[in-house]
Amino acid sequence: MHSRFTDRSDGDLAVDADPTELAATRARVAPGAWTWLRQVHGADVVVVDAAGQHAGVRADASVTTVPGAVLAVNTADCAGVLLAARGPSGPVVGAAHAGWKGLVAGVLEATVEAMRSLGAQDVHWCLGPCISPAHYEFGGADLDLVADRYGDAVRGVTSDGTPALDLRAGLAAALTAAGAIGPADPTVPCTASEPRFYSWRARRDTGRQAAVIWSGAS
């Protein structure tokens, strides 16, 4: 099992970057054909039956049992969540893109369920760099919507003292509710405060980092 969370030093992995440069960047990060997605902040999950299948479809997560099939999601403040489990005939892996809209739509629960449909047991997850509550001021109505689904732990405060969304707490709550196993403290770098990452909210970056997972030979 192999996984990567990229940063600026790996290059721009935005799906609309120059195709030649993008292909070279992907090859440096992970070998083989990539299933990359045109993300829509929803809850659709694709099941990948061959390396590279469904590349470019409109969805926010993918899962597979195929060795060498590279699954990837792109982020620049939203979270990339990578998931792995054992199945009846080998590893089952998944990659999900989760901002607040996808979180509320249920993308993480849908990804875990899709992995279980492939025979996954004891699904484990890890979280990539994403925006922290210190930099994620959030409107009251939308914050209430997330809290209604995942509890008041998602309520945070920015460095200026205004209401914020704790996206990490929401992700952990969703994955725990889905029965997935993760770190006790899902603390990761903040994309808004660390310039080595792309951030749309902090710097209006058009570039994207990637969360990438695959099984089989490296």
PDB file of N, CA and C in Angstrom, residues 8 21 44 58 65 68 88 108 111 124 135 138 142 145 180 195 205:
ATOM      1  N   ARG A   8       3.624  22.082  -2.819  1.00  0.00           N
ATOM      2  CA  ARG A   8       4.098  22.872  -3.964  1.00  0.00           C
ATOM      3  C   ARG A   8       5.376  22.296  -4.572  1.00  0.00           C
ATOM      4  N   GLU A  21       2.838  18.895 -18.793  1.00  0.00           N
ATOM      5  CA  GLU A  21       3.455  19.068 -17.483  1.00  0.00           C
ATOM      6  C   GLU A  21       2.718  18.260 -16.421  1.00  0.00           C
ATOM      7  N   ASP A  44     -20.789  11.635  -4.764  1.00  0.00           N
ATOM      8  CA  ASP A  44     -20.693  10.515  -5.696  1.00  0.00           C
ATOM      9  C   ASP A  44     -19.332   9.832  -5.571  1.00  0.00           C
ATOM     10  N   ARG A  58     -17.188  13.391 -13.133  1.00  0.00           N
ATOM     11  CA  ARG A  58     -17.641  14.303 -12.086  1.00  0.00           C
ATOM     12  C   ARG A  58     -18.015  13.476 -10.852  1.00  0.00           C
ATOM     13  N   THR A  65     -10.032  -2.174  -5.806  1.00  0.00           N
ATOM     14  CA  THR A  65      -9.258  -3.333  -5.343  1.00  0.00           C
ATOM     15  C   THR A  65      -8.157  -3.674  -6.340  1.00  0.00           C
ATOM     16  N   GLY A  68      -2.117  -1.356  -8.497  1.00  0.00           N
ATOM     17  CA  GLY A  68      -1.548  -0.423  -9.460  1.00  0.00           C
ATOM     18  C   GLY A  68      -2.488   0.668  -9.918  1.00  0.00           C
ATOM     19  N   PRO A  88     -11.209  -9.517   0.811  1.00  0.00           N
ATOM     20  CA  PRO A  88     -11.099 -10.972   0.664  1.00  0.00           C
ATOM     21  C   PRO A  88      -9.933 -11.393  -0.218  1.00  0.00           C
ATOM     22  N   LEU A 108     -17.944  11.066   2.817  1.00  0.00           N
ATOM     23  CA  LEU A 108     -17.070  10.137   3.542  1.00  0.00           C
ATOM     24  C   LEU A 108     -17.803   8.849   3.899  1.00  0.00           C
ATOM     25  N   THR A 111     -18.036   6.813   0.797  1.00  0.00           N
ATOM     26  CA  THR A 111     -16.775   6.174   0.407  1.00  0.00           C
ATOM     27  C   THR A 111     -16.529   4.910   1.227  1.00  0.00           C
ATOM     28  N   HIS A 124      -9.301   1.977   7.580  1.00  0.00           N
ATOM     29  CA  HIS A 124      -8.476   2.983   8.252  1.00  0.00           C
ATOM     30  C   HIS A 124      -8.378   4.223   7.368  1.00  0.00           C
ATOM     31  N   HIS A 135      -8.257  29.886  10.402  1.00  0.00           N
ATOM     32  CA  HIS A 135      -8.304  30.651   9.154  1.00  0.00           C
ATOM     33  C   HIS A 135      -9.584  30.389   8.359  1.00  0.00           C
ATOM     34  N   PHE A 138     -16.638  31.322   9.158  1.00  0.00           N
ATOM     35  CA  PHE A 138     -17.761  30.586   8.584  1.00  0.00           C
ATOM     36  C   PHE A 138     -19.065  31.240   8.990  1.00  0.00           C
ATOM     37  N   ASP A 142     -24.622  28.332   7.822  1.00  0.00           N
ATOM     38  CA  ASP A 142     -23.919  27.156   7.305  1.00  0.00           C
ATOM     39  C   ASP A 142     -23.247  26.372   8.434  1.00  0.00           C
ATOM     40  N   LEU A 145     -25.730  24.255  10.051  1.00  0.00           N
ATOM     41  CA  LEU A 145     -26.060  23.097   9.213  1.00  0.00           C
ATOM     42  C   LEU A 145     -25.070  21.954   9.452  1.00  0.00           C
ATOM     43  N   ALA A 180     -15.171   3.865  10.534  1.00  0.00           N
ATOM     44  CA  ALA A 180     -13.780   3.836  10.088  1.00  0.00           C
ATOM     45  C   ALA A 180     -12.852   4.181  11.241  1.00  0.00           C
ATOM     46  N   PRO A 195       2.758  28.413   3.506  1.00  0.00           N
ATOM     47  CA  PRO A 195       2.895  28.714   2.078  1.00  0.00           C
ATOM     48  C   PRO A 195       3.381  27.554   1.218  1.00  0.00           C
ATOM     49  N   ASP A 205      -4.709  30.847  -4.718  1.00  0.00           N
ATOM     50  CA  ASP A 205      -3.891  29.982  -5.570  1.00  0.00           C
ATOM     51  C   ASP A 205      -4.783  29.204  -6.523  1.00  0.00           C
TER      52      ASP A 205
END
